[in-house]
Amino acid sequence: MLSELKVENLALIESLHLHFDQEEGSGLVVMTGETGAGKSILLRAIHLLMGGRAQVDWVRNGAQQCVVEALFVVNANHQALLHSLQESGFGEDGTVVLKRVLTSDGKSRLYVNGSLATVKMVSMLAANLLNVASQHDHQQLLQPALHLDFLDSLGEHWDERARFSRIFSQWQQKKEELSGLRRQERDKEQRRDFLHYQLEEIRQIGPIAGEDEELAAERKRLKNADALISLSQKVYRFFSSTLVDGMFEVRRDMEQVVQLDAEVEGLAAELTAYSYQAEEFVSQLRSYKDSLAHNPARLEQVNERINGLQHLKRKYGETLEAVLAYAAAAESELQRIDNMDKNMSALETVVANLEEETRRQVAALSDRRRQTADHLTAAMAAELDSLAFNQSGFEVRFQEQGQGLEVIKNNGWDRVEFFFSANPGEPARPLAKVASGGELSRLMLALKCLLAKKDMVETVIFDEVDAGIGGEAAEAVARKIQELATHHQVFCVTHLPQIAARGNSHFLVAKQMEQGRTLSSFSLLAPEQRVDELARMLAGDSASSQTRAWALELLAKGSRGRKETESRKQETPCPR
């Protein structure tokens, strides 16, 4: 349940700290006030805490930031939520503090129990803590595409629907793979011949990685053979005659020098080593010179080989490494083509099994939806009867479009639409075409009550769901909201005195001027103040003693209603 709410610098609210302490976590909190007093700002605060999109102009003019903070006390029976909090590292003591900070420059931060959190985390957490039903929600009833979602929520089919969606997606994926294989199978012989031709062309040439660079260097030597022979012979003659002969004389002379002066023995040794190295150079030059020759035939072979390799690179890759990689990929593809029949047979079995499982799950989901539809029809009859719909009719109709594989989507093959008749003797027609605004409000309230009895959300907020109703219908809606409040903590922003009179606590929202600034304030009304507020709601500024007497009667009726609903709750607890 929502225990505390703090708001600072949000629109017209400068500072607000509210406590909501209802016995056993249930009860009805009503909020009333003139239009424009700021009741919607409270809903804006809840919107921020649920991770909703924020607007910079929501920060009070002149303030650096606005802060919204709420303390929730989690029921010990809500094990899933408590486990989720523990796993996320947000504690396990049964309390949740949500906080949203919005700065004037558009930055926003979210916290859970003092730790930074993402919008996704907070949204999932808030969805388990409270549910908001606004006056605009009934517009969802005008969209038949959403009726199946209502049905699945009421029947608690979402897990089953998610499982079916996964198997359906797998079936679709494998079907596409099989179609691709079949397309390849039609062209496989042509593809096989083409790959064989390409591989044979590569194998005939037989490229070796790096071979083209070596051949390019050899071609350069062959093309410049004359120059290389002339230059190498010149260098060889110099080394073999002039230099080597001279070094021989140096070595001989230095031997005599060492005999005369032992101190130059090291220098003589170095010169001797150099002379022997010169002789080694002469040997290498002779081998290189002798290897050179005019070889037009070899040059032609090299050119042909290079041209062949260039041809492969133009067709299969920029480098020989890429050509070889292409050949390896072609061999793998040929192997797949050779195994295609076996793979196709295996995939056909997989698709058939998935198709059978898809049929089984979609049929089972549809059967349970039809059971839920029957229960919903009966439950709505009771709910609508308690909302002053005398002898009205509500039906869940399934569109008869067949149950073939071609009509299955990821949410099943069912297409449902709600039908409604507000008057006895009139045939039920599509709800979107026949229901008025007030009727839609009550229909949505009935559905919300059925949903609230099923889920674990303890706090339900109604934002002016009483729009478009009055008289007996208003009294019926008040009774229904009061009944729901025996099992949940219910907040209701309302303009109807019939609902306001049934609240366990009553807050008045008002605007006033302070130091030239407009402020919205929330104040908890004492019993006598509640009489004044109800009289205003009944007659405006022209409230009289008779109006006050009527207000007192409404409060007395509300008190009796709370006792009656509490008594029924103890006799027949609401299923949760």
Coordinates of C-alpha atoms in Angstrom, one line a residue:
M1 CA 0.0 0.0 0.0
L2 CA 1.0 3.6 -0.5
S3 CA 2.0 4.9 2.9
E4 CA 3.6 8.3 2.3
L5 CA 3.9 10.7 -0.7
K6 CA 6.2 13.7 -0.8
V7 CA 6.2 16.3 -3.6
E8 CA 8.4 19.3 -4.0
N9 CA 8.2 22.0 -6.7
L10 CA 5.9 20.1 -9.1
A11 CA 3.8 22.6 -11.1
L12 CA 1.6 24.4 -8.5
I13 CA 2.8 22.3 -5.6
E14 CA 5.6 23.9 -3.7
S15 CA 5.8 21.3 -0.8
L16 CA 3.5 18.4 0.0
H17 CA 3.8 15.5 2.5
L18 CA 0.8 13.2 2.8
H19 CA 0.4 10.1 5.0
F20 CA -2.1 7.4 4.1
D21 CA -2.4 4.9 6.9
Q22 CA -5.5 2.7 6.4
E23 CA -6.2 -0.3 8.7
E24 CA -4.8 -3.5 7.2
G25 CA -3.7 -1.7 4.1
S26 CA -7.2 -1.1 2.6
G27 CA -9.6 1.8 2.5
L28 CA -10.9 4.5 0.3
V29 CA -9.1 7.9 0.0
V30 CA -11.1 10.5 -1.8
M31 CA -9.8 13.8 -3.2
T32 CA -12.1 16.6 -4.2
G33 CA -11.8 20.2 -5.2
E34 CA -12.8 22.7 -7.8
T35 CA -11.8 22.1 -11.4
G36 CA -8.2 23.4 -11.9
A37 CA -7.4 23.2 -8.2
G38 CA -4.5 20.8 -8.8
K39 CA -5.9 17.3 -8.4
S40 CA -4.4 16.2 -11.6
I41 CA -0.9 17.2 -10.3
L42 CA -1.1 14.4 -7.9
L43 CA -1.7 12.0 -10.8
R44 CA 1.3 13.6 -12.5
A45 CA 3.4 12.8 -9.5
I46 CA 2.3 9.2 -9.6
H47 CA 3.0 9.2 -13.4
L48 CA 6.6 10.3 -12.7
L49 CA 7.1 7.6 -10.0
M50 CA 6.0 5.0 -12.5
G51 CA 8.7 5.9 -14.9
G52 CA 6.5 8.0 -17.2
R53 CA 7.8 10.6 -19.6
A54 CA 8.5 13.9 -17.9
Q55 CA 8.3 17.5 -19.2
V56 CA 10.6 20.2 -18.2
D57 CA 7.8 22.7 -17.7
W58 CA 6.5 20.5 -14.8
V59 CA 9.3 21.9 -12.6
R60 CA 7.8 24.8 -10.6
N61 CA 8.8 28.1 -12.1
G62 CA 11.9 29.4 -10.3
A63 CA 12.9 26.0 -8.9
Q64 CA 16.1 24.1 -9.9
Q65 CA 14.4 20.7 -9.6
C66 CA 11.2 18.9 -8.5
V67 CA 11.3 15.8 -6.4
V68 CA 8.6 13.1 -6.0
E69 CA 9.0 10.4 -3.4
A70 CA 6.7 7.6 -2.3
L71 CA 6.9 5.0 0.4
F72 CA 5.1 1.7 -0.2
V73 CA 4.6 -1.1 2.3
V74 CA 4.5 -4.5 0.6
N75 CA 2.2 -7.2 1.7
A76 CA 4.1 -10.2 3.0
N77 CA 2.0 -12.4 0.7
H78 CA 3.4 -10.6 -2.4
Q79 CA 6.3 -13.0 -2.6
A80 CA 7.1 -12.4 -6.3
L81 CA 7.6 -8.7 -5.7
L82 CA 9.7 -9.3 -2.6
H83 CA 11.8 -11.8 -4.4
S84 CA 12.2 -9.3 -7.3
L85 CA 13.4 -6.6 -4.9
Q86 CA 15.9 -8.9 -3.3
E87 CA 17.3 -10.1 -6.6
S88 CA 17.7 -6.5 -7.9
G89 CA 19.6 -5.5 -4.8
F90 CA 16.9 -3.2 -3.5
G91 CA 16.5 -4.9 -0.1
E92 CA 14.0 -7.4 1.4
D93 CA 12.4 -5.7 4.4
G94 CA 9.0 -5.2 2.7
T95 CA 9.2 -1.5 2.1
V96 CA 9.8 0.3 -1.2
V97 CA 10.8 3.9 -1.6
L98 CA 10.5 5.2 -5.2
K99 CA 12.0 8.6 -5.9
R100 CA 12.1 10.7 -9.1
V101 CA 14.2 13.9 -9.5
L102 CA 13.5 16.1 -12.5
T103 CA 15.8 19.1 -13.0
S104 CA 14.9 22.4 -14.8
D105 CA 17.4 21.6 -17.6
G106 CA 15.5 18.3 -18.4
K107 CA 17.7 15.8 -16.6
S108 CA 15.9 13.0 -14.7
R109 CA 17.0 10.4 -12.2
L110 CA 15.1 7.5 -10.6
Y111 CA 15.8 5.8 -7.3
V112 CA 14.6 2.6 -5.6
N113 CA 15.4 2.4 -1.9
G114 CA 18.1 5.0 -2.4
S115 CA 19.8 3.2 -5.3
L116 CA 19.8 4.5 -8.8
A117 CA 17.5 2.6 -11.1
T118 CA 16.5 2.5 -14.8
V119 CA 13.1 3.5 -16.2
K120 CA 12.5 -0.1 -17.1
M121 CA 13.2 -1.4 -13.6
V122 CA 11.0 1.2 -12.0
S123 CA 8.2 0.7 -14.4
M124 CA 8.1 -3.0 -13.8
L125 CA 8.3 -2.5 -10.0
A126 CA 5.6 0.2 -10.0
A127 CA 3.3 -2.0 -12.1
N128 CA 3.3 -4.5 -9.2
L129 CA 2.6 -1.7 -6.6
L130 CA -0.2 0.3 -8.0
N131 CA -2.7 0.5 -10.9
V132 CA -4.0 3.8 -12.3
A133 CA -7.4 4.0 -14.0
S134 CA -8.1 7.4 -15.6
Q135 CA -11.2 8.8 -17.2
H136 CA -9.5 8.2 -20.5
D137 CA -9.0 4.5 -20.0
H138 CA -12.5 3.7 -21.1
Q139 CA -11.4 4.7 -24.6
Q140 CA -9.6 1.4 -24.7
L141 CA -13.0 -0.3 -24.8
L142 CA -13.6 1.4 -28.1
Q143 CA -10.7 -0.4 -29.6
P144 CA -11.7 -4.1 -30.4
A145 CA -8.1 -4.9 -31.0
L146 CA -7.5 -4.5 -27.2
H147 CA -10.4 -6.6 -26.1
L148 CA -8.3 -9.8 -26.4
D149 CA -5.8 -8.3 -24.0
F150 CA -8.6 -7.6 -21.5
L151 CA -9.7 -11.2 -21.8
D152 CA -6.2 -12.6 -21.3
S153 CA -5.7 -10.3 -18.3
L154 CA -8.9 -11.4 -16.6
G155 CA -8.2 -15.1 -17.4
E156 CA -4.5 -14.8 -16.4
H157 CA -3.5 -16.2 -19.8
W158 CA -0.4 -14.0 -20.4
D159 CA 2.1 -16.6 -19.4
E160 CA 0.4 -19.2 -21.6
R161 CA 0.2 -16.6 -24.4
A162 CA 3.9 -15.9 -24.1
R163 CA 4.8 -19.6 -24.3
F164 CA 2.6 -19.9 -27.4
S165 CA 4.2 -16.8 -28.9
R166 CA 7.7 -18.4 -28.4
I167 CA 6.7 -21.7 -30.1
F168 CA 4.9 -19.8 -32.9
S169 CA 8.1 -17.7 -33.5
Q170 CA 10.2 -20.9 -33.6
W171 CA 7.7 -22.5 -36.1
Q172 CA 7.8 -19.4 -38.3
Q173 CA 11.6 -19.2 -38.2
K174 CA 12.0 -22.9 -39.1
K175 CA 9.4 -22.6 -41.8
E176 CA 11.4 -19.8 -43.4
E177 CA 14.6 -21.8 -43.2
L178 CA 12.8 -24.7 -44.9
S179 CA 11.5 -22.4 -47.6
G180 CA 15.0 -21.2 -48.2
L181 CA 16.3 -24.7 -48.4
R182 CA 13.6 -25.6 -50.9
R183 CA 14.5 -22.6 -53.0
Q184 CA 18.1 -23.7 -52.9
E185 CA 17.1 -27.2 -53.8
R186 CA 15.4 -26.1 -57.0
D187 CA 18.7 -24.4 -58.1
K188 CA 21.1 -26.8 -56.4
E189 CA 22.2 -28.7 -59.6
Q190 CA 23.0 -25.5 -61.4
R191 CA 24.7 -24.2 -58.3
R192 CA 26.7 -27.4 -57.9
D193 CA 27.9 -27.3 -61.5
F194 CA 28.9 -23.6 -61.1
L195 CA 30.8 -24.3 -57.9
H196 CA 32.6 -27.3 -59.4
Y197 CA 33.6 -25.2 -62.4
Q198 CA 35.0 -22.5 -60.1
L199 CA 36.9 -24.9 -57.9
E200 CA 38.3 -26.7 -60.9
E201 CA 39.6 -23.4 -62.3
I202 CA 41.3 -22.6 -59.0
R203 CA 42.7 -26.1 -58.6
Q204 CA 44.1 -26.1 -62.1
I205 CA 46.2 -23.0 -61.4
G206 CA 46.9 -24.1 -57.8
P207 CA 47.8 -20.8 -56.2
I208 CA 50.0 -20.7 -53.1
A209 CA 49.7 -17.9 -50.6
G210 CA 52.4 -15.2 -51.2
E211 CA 53.4 -16.8 -54.5
D212 CA 52.5 -13.7 -56.6
E213 CA 54.9 -11.5 -54.6
E214 CA 57.7 -13.9 -55.2
L215 CA 57.0 -14.2 -58.9
A216 CA 56.9 -10.4 -59.2
A217 CA 60.4 -10.2 -57.8
E218 CA 61.6 -12.9 -60.1
R219 CA 60.1 -11.3 -63.1
K220 CA 61.9 -8.0 -62.3
R221 CA 65.2 -9.9 -62.1
L222 CA 64.6 -11.6 -65.4
K223 CA 63.6 -8.4 -67.2
N224 CA 66.8 -6.7 -65.9
A225 CA 69.2 -9.6 -66.5
D226 CA 71.6 -7.6 -68.8
A227 CA 72.1 -4.8 -66.3
L228 CA 72.4 -7.2 -63.4
I229 CA 75.1 -9.3 -65.2
S230 CA 77.1 -6.2 -66.2
L231 CA 77.0 -4.7 -62.8
S232 CA 77.8 -7.9 -60.9
Q233 CA 80.8 -8.7 -63.1
K234 CA 82.2 -5.2 -62.6
V235 CA 81.9 -5.5 -58.8
Y236 CA 83.3 -9.0 -58.9
R237 CA 86.3 -8.0 -60.9
F238 CA 87.0 -5.2 -58.4
F239 CA 86.7 -7.4 -55.4
S240 CA 88.5 -10.5 -56.9
S241 CA 91.6 -8.6 -58.2
T242 CA 92.2 -5.1 -56.8
L243 CA 90.6 -5.5 -53.4
V244 CA 91.5 -9.1 -52.5
D245 CA 95.0 -8.8 -53.8
G246 CA 95.5 -5.6 -51.9
M247 CA 94.1 -7.2 -48.7
F248 CA 96.5 -10.1 -49.1
E249 CA 99.5 -7.6 -49.1
V250 CA 98.0 -5.8 -46.1
R251 CA 97.7 -9.1 -44.2
R252 CA 101.3 -10.0 -45.0
D253 CA 102.7 -6.6 -44.1
M254 CA 100.8 -6.5 -40.8
E255 CA 102.3 -9.8 -39.8
Q256 CA 105.7 -8.2 -40.1
V257 CA 104.5 -5.1 -38.2
V258 CA 103.4 -7.3 -35.3
Q259 CA 106.8 -9.0 -35.2
L260 CA 108.4 -5.6 -34.8
D261 CA 105.7 -4.1 -32.5
A262 CA 103.4 -6.4 -30.5
E263 CA 101.1 -3.5 -29.5
V264 CA 99.4 -3.5 -32.9
E265 CA 98.5 -7.2 -32.7
G266 CA 94.8 -6.5 -32.1
L267 CA 94.6 -4.2 -35.1
A268 CA 96.4 -6.7 -37.3
A269 CA 93.9 -9.4 -36.2
E270 CA 91.0 -7.2 -37.2
L271 CA 92.5 -6.4 -40.6
T272 CA 93.2 -10.1 -41.2
A273 CA 89.5 -10.9 -40.4
Y274 CA 88.4 -8.2 -42.8
S275 CA 90.6 -9.7 -45.5
Y276 CA 89.1 -13.1 -45.1
Q277 CA 85.6 -11.5 -45.1
A278 CA 86.5 -9.8 -48.4
E279 CA 87.4 -13.2 -49.8
E280 CA 83.9 -14.5 -48.7
F281 CA 82.2 -11.6 -50.5
V282 CA 84.1 -12.6 -53.6
S283 CA 82.8 -16.1 -53.3
Q284 CA 79.2 -14.9 -52.9
L285 CA 79.5 -12.5 -55.8
R286 CA 80.8 -15.2 -58.0
S287 CA 77.8 -17.5 -57.2
Y288 CA 75.4 -14.6 -57.8
K289 CA 77.1 -13.6 -61.1
D290 CA 77.1 -17.2 -62.3
S291 CA 73.4 -17.6 -61.5
L292 CA 72.4 -14.7 -63.8
A293 CA 71.7 -15.5 -67.4
H294 CA 69.4 -14.4 -70.2
N295 CA 66.3 -16.7 -69.9
P296 CA 63.5 -15.5 -72.1
A297 CA 61.7 -18.8 -71.7
R298 CA 61.6 -18.6 -67.9
L299 CA 60.4 -14.9 -68.2
E300 CA 57.6 -16.1 -70.4
Q301 CA 56.7 -18.8 -67.8
V302 CA 56.7 -16.3 -65.0
N303 CA 54.5 -13.9 -66.9
E304 CA 52.0 -16.6 -67.7
R305 CA 51.9 -17.7 -64.1
I306 CA 51.4 -14.1 -62.9
N307 CA 48.6 -13.6 -65.4
G308 CA 46.9 -16.7 -64.3
L309 CA 47.0 -15.7 -60.6
Q310 CA 45.8 -12.2 -61.5
H311 CA 42.8 -13.8 -63.3
L312 CA 41.9 -15.7 -60.1
K313 CA 42.2 -12.5 -58.0
R314 CA 40.0 -10.6 -60.3
K315 CA 37.3 -13.3 -60.0
Y316 CA 37.6 -14.5 -56.5
G317 CA 39.4 -12.1 -54.2
E318 CA 41.9 -9.2 -54.1
T319 CA 44.7 -11.5 -52.7
L320 CA 45.7 -15.1 -53.1
E321 CA 44.7 -15.6 -49.5
A322 CA 41.2 -14.4 -50.4
V323 CA 41.1 -16.7 -53.4
L324 CA 42.0 -19.7 -51.3
A325 CA 39.4 -18.7 -48.7
Y326 CA 36.8 -18.5 -51.5
A327 CA 37.8 -22.0 -52.6
A328 CA 37.4 -23.4 -49.0
A329 CA 33.9 -21.7 -48.8
A330 CA 32.9 -23.2 -52.1
E331 CA 33.9 -26.7 -51.0
S332 CA 31.9 -26.2 -47.8
E333 CA 28.9 -25.1 -49.8
L334 CA 29.2 -28.1 -52.1
Q335 CA 29.2 -30.3 -49.0
R336 CA 26.1 -28.6 -47.8
I337 CA 24.5 -29.2 -51.2
D338 CA 25.4 -32.8 -51.1
N339 CA 23.9 -33.0 -47.6
M340 CA 20.8 -30.9 -48.5
D341 CA 18.4 -33.8 -48.9
K342 CA 19.4 -35.1 -45.5
N343 CA 19.2 -31.6 -43.9
M344 CA 15.8 -30.9 -45.6
S345 CA 14.4 -34.1 -44.3
A346 CA 15.5 -33.3 -40.8
L347 CA 14.2 -29.7 -41.0
E348 CA 10.8 -30.9 -42.4
T349 CA 10.5 -33.1 -39.3
V350 CA 11.3 -30.2 -37.0
V351 CA 8.8 -27.9 -38.8
A352 CA 6.1 -30.7 -38.6
N353 CA 6.7 -31.1 -34.9
L354 CA 6.6 -27.4 -34.3
E355 CA 3.5 -27.0 -36.4
E356 CA 1.8 -29.8 -34.3
E357 CA 2.8 -28.1 -31.1
T358 CA 1.6 -24.8 -32.4
R359 CA -1.8 -26.3 -33.2
R360 CA -2.0 -27.9 -29.8
Q361 CA -1.0 -24.8 -27.9
V362 CA -3.2 -22.4 -29.9
A363 CA -6.2 -24.7 -29.5
A364 CA -5.6 -25.1 -25.7
L365 CA -5.2 -21.3 -25.4
S366 CA -8.4 -20.7 -27.4
D367 CA -10.4 -23.2 -25.2
R368 CA -9.3 -21.5 -22.0
R369 CA -10.1 -18.1 -23.5
R370 CA -13.6 -19.3 -24.3
Q371 CA -14.0 -20.6 -20.7
T372 CA -12.8 -17.2 -19.5
A373 CA -15.3 -15.5 -21.8
D374 CA -18.1 -17.5 -20.2
H375 CA -16.9 -16.6 -16.8
L376 CA -16.4 -12.9 -17.8
T377 CA -20.0 -12.7 -19.2
A378 CA -21.4 -14.0 -15.9
A379 CA -19.1 -11.9 -13.7
M380 CA -19.9 -8.8 -15.8
A381 CA -23.6 -9.4 -15.4
A382 CA -23.2 -9.3 -11.6
E383 CA -20.9 -6.3 -11.7
L384 CA -23.1 -4.3 -14.1
D385 CA -26.2 -5.2 -12.0
S386 CA -24.5 -3.6 -9.0
L387 CA -23.7 -0.6 -11.1
A388 CA -27.3 0.2 -11.9
F389 CA -27.4 -1.5 -15.3
N390 CA -30.7 -3.2 -15.0
Q391 CA -31.1 -6.1 -17.4
S392 CA -28.2 -5.0 -19.5
G393 CA -26.3 -7.5 -21.7
F394 CA -22.6 -8.0 -22.0
E395 CA -21.1 -10.6 -24.3
V396 CA -17.7 -11.7 -25.5
R397 CA -18.0 -12.8 -29.1
F398 CA -15.4 -14.7 -31.0
Q399 CA -15.1 -13.9 -34.7
E400 CA -15.6 -17.0 -36.8
Q401 CA -12.6 -16.9 -39.1
G402 CA -11.7 -20.5 -39.0
Q403 CA -8.9 -22.2 -37.1
G404 CA -6.5 -22.9 -39.9
L405 CA -2.8 -22.3 -39.8
E406 CA -3.2 -19.3 -42.1
V407 CA -5.1 -17.2 -39.5
I408 CA -2.7 -17.8 -36.6
K409 CA -0.8 -14.9 -35.3
N410 CA 1.7 -14.6 -32.4
N411 CA -1.3 -14.0 -29.9
G412 CA -3.3 -17.0 -31.2
W413 CA -6.1 -17.4 -33.7
D414 CA -8.8 -15.8 -31.6
R415 CA -10.3 -12.4 -32.5
V416 CA -12.7 -11.2 -29.9
E417 CA -15.0 -8.2 -29.5
F418 CA -17.1 -7.0 -26.6
F419 CA -20.8 -6.6 -27.4
F420 CA -23.2 -4.6 -25.2
S421 CA -26.9 -3.8 -24.8
A422 CA -27.9 -1.2 -22.2
N423 CA -31.6 -1.8 -22.6
P424 CA -33.6 -5.0 -22.2
G425 CA -35.1 -6.3 -25.4
E426 CA -32.4 -4.7 -27.5
P427 CA -29.9 -6.9 -29.3
A428 CA -26.3 -6.7 -28.2
R429 CA -24.2 -4.7 -30.6
P430 CA -20.4 -3.9 -30.8
L431 CA -19.7 -2.0 -27.6
A432 CA -17.8 0.7 -29.5
K433 CA -20.9 1.6 -31.4
V434 CA -23.6 1.7 -28.7
A435 CA -22.1 2.7 -25.3
S436 CA -22.3 6.3 -24.1
G437 CA -19.6 8.0 -22.1
G438 CA -21.2 7.3 -18.8
E439 CA -21.9 3.7 -19.7
L440 CA -18.2 3.2 -20.8
S441 CA -17.1 4.6 -17.5
R442 CA -19.2 2.0 -15.6
L443 CA -18.1 -0.8 -17.9
M444 CA -14.5 0.1 -17.4
L445 CA -15.0 0.3 -13.7
A446 CA -16.6 -3.2 -13.7
L447 CA -13.6 -4.6 -15.6
K448 CA -11.1 -2.8 -13.4
C449 CA -12.9 -4.3 -10.3
L450 CA -12.7 -7.8 -11.8
L451 CA -9.0 -7.3 -12.6
A452 CA -8.2 -5.9 -9.2
K453 CA -9.7 -8.9 -7.5
K454 CA -7.3 -11.1 -9.4
D455 CA -4.0 -9.4 -9.2
M456 CA -1.6 -8.7 -6.3
V457 CA -1.6 -4.9 -6.8
E458 CA -2.7 -3.4 -3.5
T459 CA -3.2 0.2 -4.5
V460 CA -5.7 1.3 -7.2
I461 CA -6.1 4.9 -8.3
F462 CA -9.2 6.1 -10.0
D463 CA -8.9 9.5 -11.8
E464 CA -12.4 10.9 -12.3
V465 CA -13.8 7.6 -13.7
D466 CA -17.2 8.9 -12.7
A467 CA -17.3 11.2 -15.8
G468 CA -20.7 11.3 -17.5
I469 CA -22.7 9.6 -14.7
G470 CA -25.1 10.8 -12.1
G471 CA -28.2 9.9 -10.1
E472 CA -28.7 6.2 -9.4
A473 CA -25.7 5.3 -11.5
A474 CA -23.5 7.6 -9.4
E475 CA -24.7 5.9 -6.2
A476 CA -24.0 2.5 -7.7
V477 CA -20.5 3.5 -8.8
A478 CA -19.9 4.8 -5.3
R479 CA -21.0 1.5 -3.8
K480 CA -18.8 -0.4 -6.2
I481 CA -15.7 1.7 -5.4
Q482 CA -16.4 1.3 -1.7
E483 CA -16.7 -2.4 -2.1
L484 CA -13.3 -2.6 -3.9
A485 CA -11.8 -0.5 -1.1
T486 CA -12.5 -3.3 1.4
H487 CA -9.8 -5.4 -0.4
H488 CA -7.5 -2.7 -1.8
Q489 CA -6.2 0.7 -0.9
V490 CA -8.2 2.9 -3.3
F491 CA -7.6 6.5 -4.2
C492 CA -10.4 8.3 -6.1
V493 CA -10.2 11.8 -7.6
T494 CA -13.9 12.6 -8.0
H495 CA -16.5 15.3 -8.5
L496 CA -19.4 13.2 -7.3
P497 CA -20.5 13.7 -3.7
Q498 CA -21.9 10.2 -3.6
I499 CA -18.4 8.8 -4.0
A500 CA -16.7 11.4 -1.8
A501 CA -19.1 10.6 1.1
R502 CA -17.9 7.0 1.2
G503 CA -14.3 7.7 1.7
N504 CA -12.4 6.5 4.8
S505 CA -10.5 9.7 4.5
H506 CA -11.2 12.9 2.5
F507 CA -8.6 15.3 1.1
L508 CA -9.5 18.7 -0.2
V509 CA -7.4 20.2 -3.0
A510 CA -7.5 24.0 -3.2
K511 CA -5.6 26.9 -4.9
Q512 CA -4.6 30.0 -3.1
M513 CA -2.3 33.0 -3.7
E514 CA 0.8 33.5 -1.5
Q515 CA 3.2 36.4 -2.2
G516 CA 1.9 36.7 -5.7
R517 CA 2.3 33.0 -6.5
T518 CA -0.4 30.4 -7.0
L519 CA -0.1 27.3 -4.8
S520 CA -2.1 24.1 -4.6
S521 CA -2.6 22.6 -1.2
F522 CA -3.9 19.2 0.0
S523 CA -5.6 19.1 3.4
L524 CA -7.2 16.2 5.3
L525 CA -10.8 17.2 6.2
A526 CA -12.3 16.8 9.6
P527 CA -15.9 15.4 9.8
E528 CA -17.4 18.9 10.0
Q529 CA -15.2 20.1 7.1
R530 CA -16.4 17.1 5.0
V531 CA -20.0 18.2 5.5
D532 CA -19.0 21.7 4.1
E533 CA -17.2 20.2 1.1
L534 CA -20.0 17.8 0.3
A535 CA -22.5 20.7 0.5
R536 CA -20.3 22.6 -1.9
M537 CA -20.2 19.6 -4.3
L538 CA -24.0 19.3 -4.1
A539 CA -25.0 23.0 -4.5
G540 CA -21.9 25.1 -5.1
D541 CA -22.0 28.5 -3.5
S542 CA -25.8 28.3 -2.9
A543 CA -25.5 25.6 -0.2
S544 CA -28.3 25.8 2.4
S545 CA -29.2 24.0 5.6
Q546 CA -31.1 21.5 3.5
T547 CA -28.0 20.9 1.4
R548 CA -26.0 20.3 4.6
A549 CA -28.6 17.9 5.8
W550 CA -28.3 16.0 2.5
A551 CA -24.5 16.0 2.9
L552 CA -24.9 14.5 6.4
E553 CA -27.2 11.9 5.0
L554 CA -24.7 11.0 2.4
L555 CA -22.0 10.6 5.0
A556 CA -24.2 8.5 7.1
K557 CA -25.0 6.3 4.1
G558 CA -21.3 6.0 3.4
S559 CA -20.6 4.9 7.0
R560 CA -23.4 2.3 6.7
G561 CA -22.0 1.2 3.4
R562 CA -18.5 0.7 4.8
K563 CA -19.9 -1.4 7.7
E564 CA -22.0 -3.5 5.3
T565 CA -19.1 -4.2 2.8
E566 CA -16.7 -4.9 5.7
S567 CA -19.2 -7.4 7.0
R568 CA -19.5 -9.1 3.6
K569 CA -15.8 -9.2 3.3
Q570 CA -15.5 -11.1 6.5
E571 CA -18.1 -13.6 5.4
T572 CA -16.8 -14.1 1.9
P573 CA -13.2 -13.0 1.4
C574 CA -12.4 -11.6 -2.0
P575 CA -10.3 -14.0 -4.1
R576 CA -6.8 -12.6 -4.7

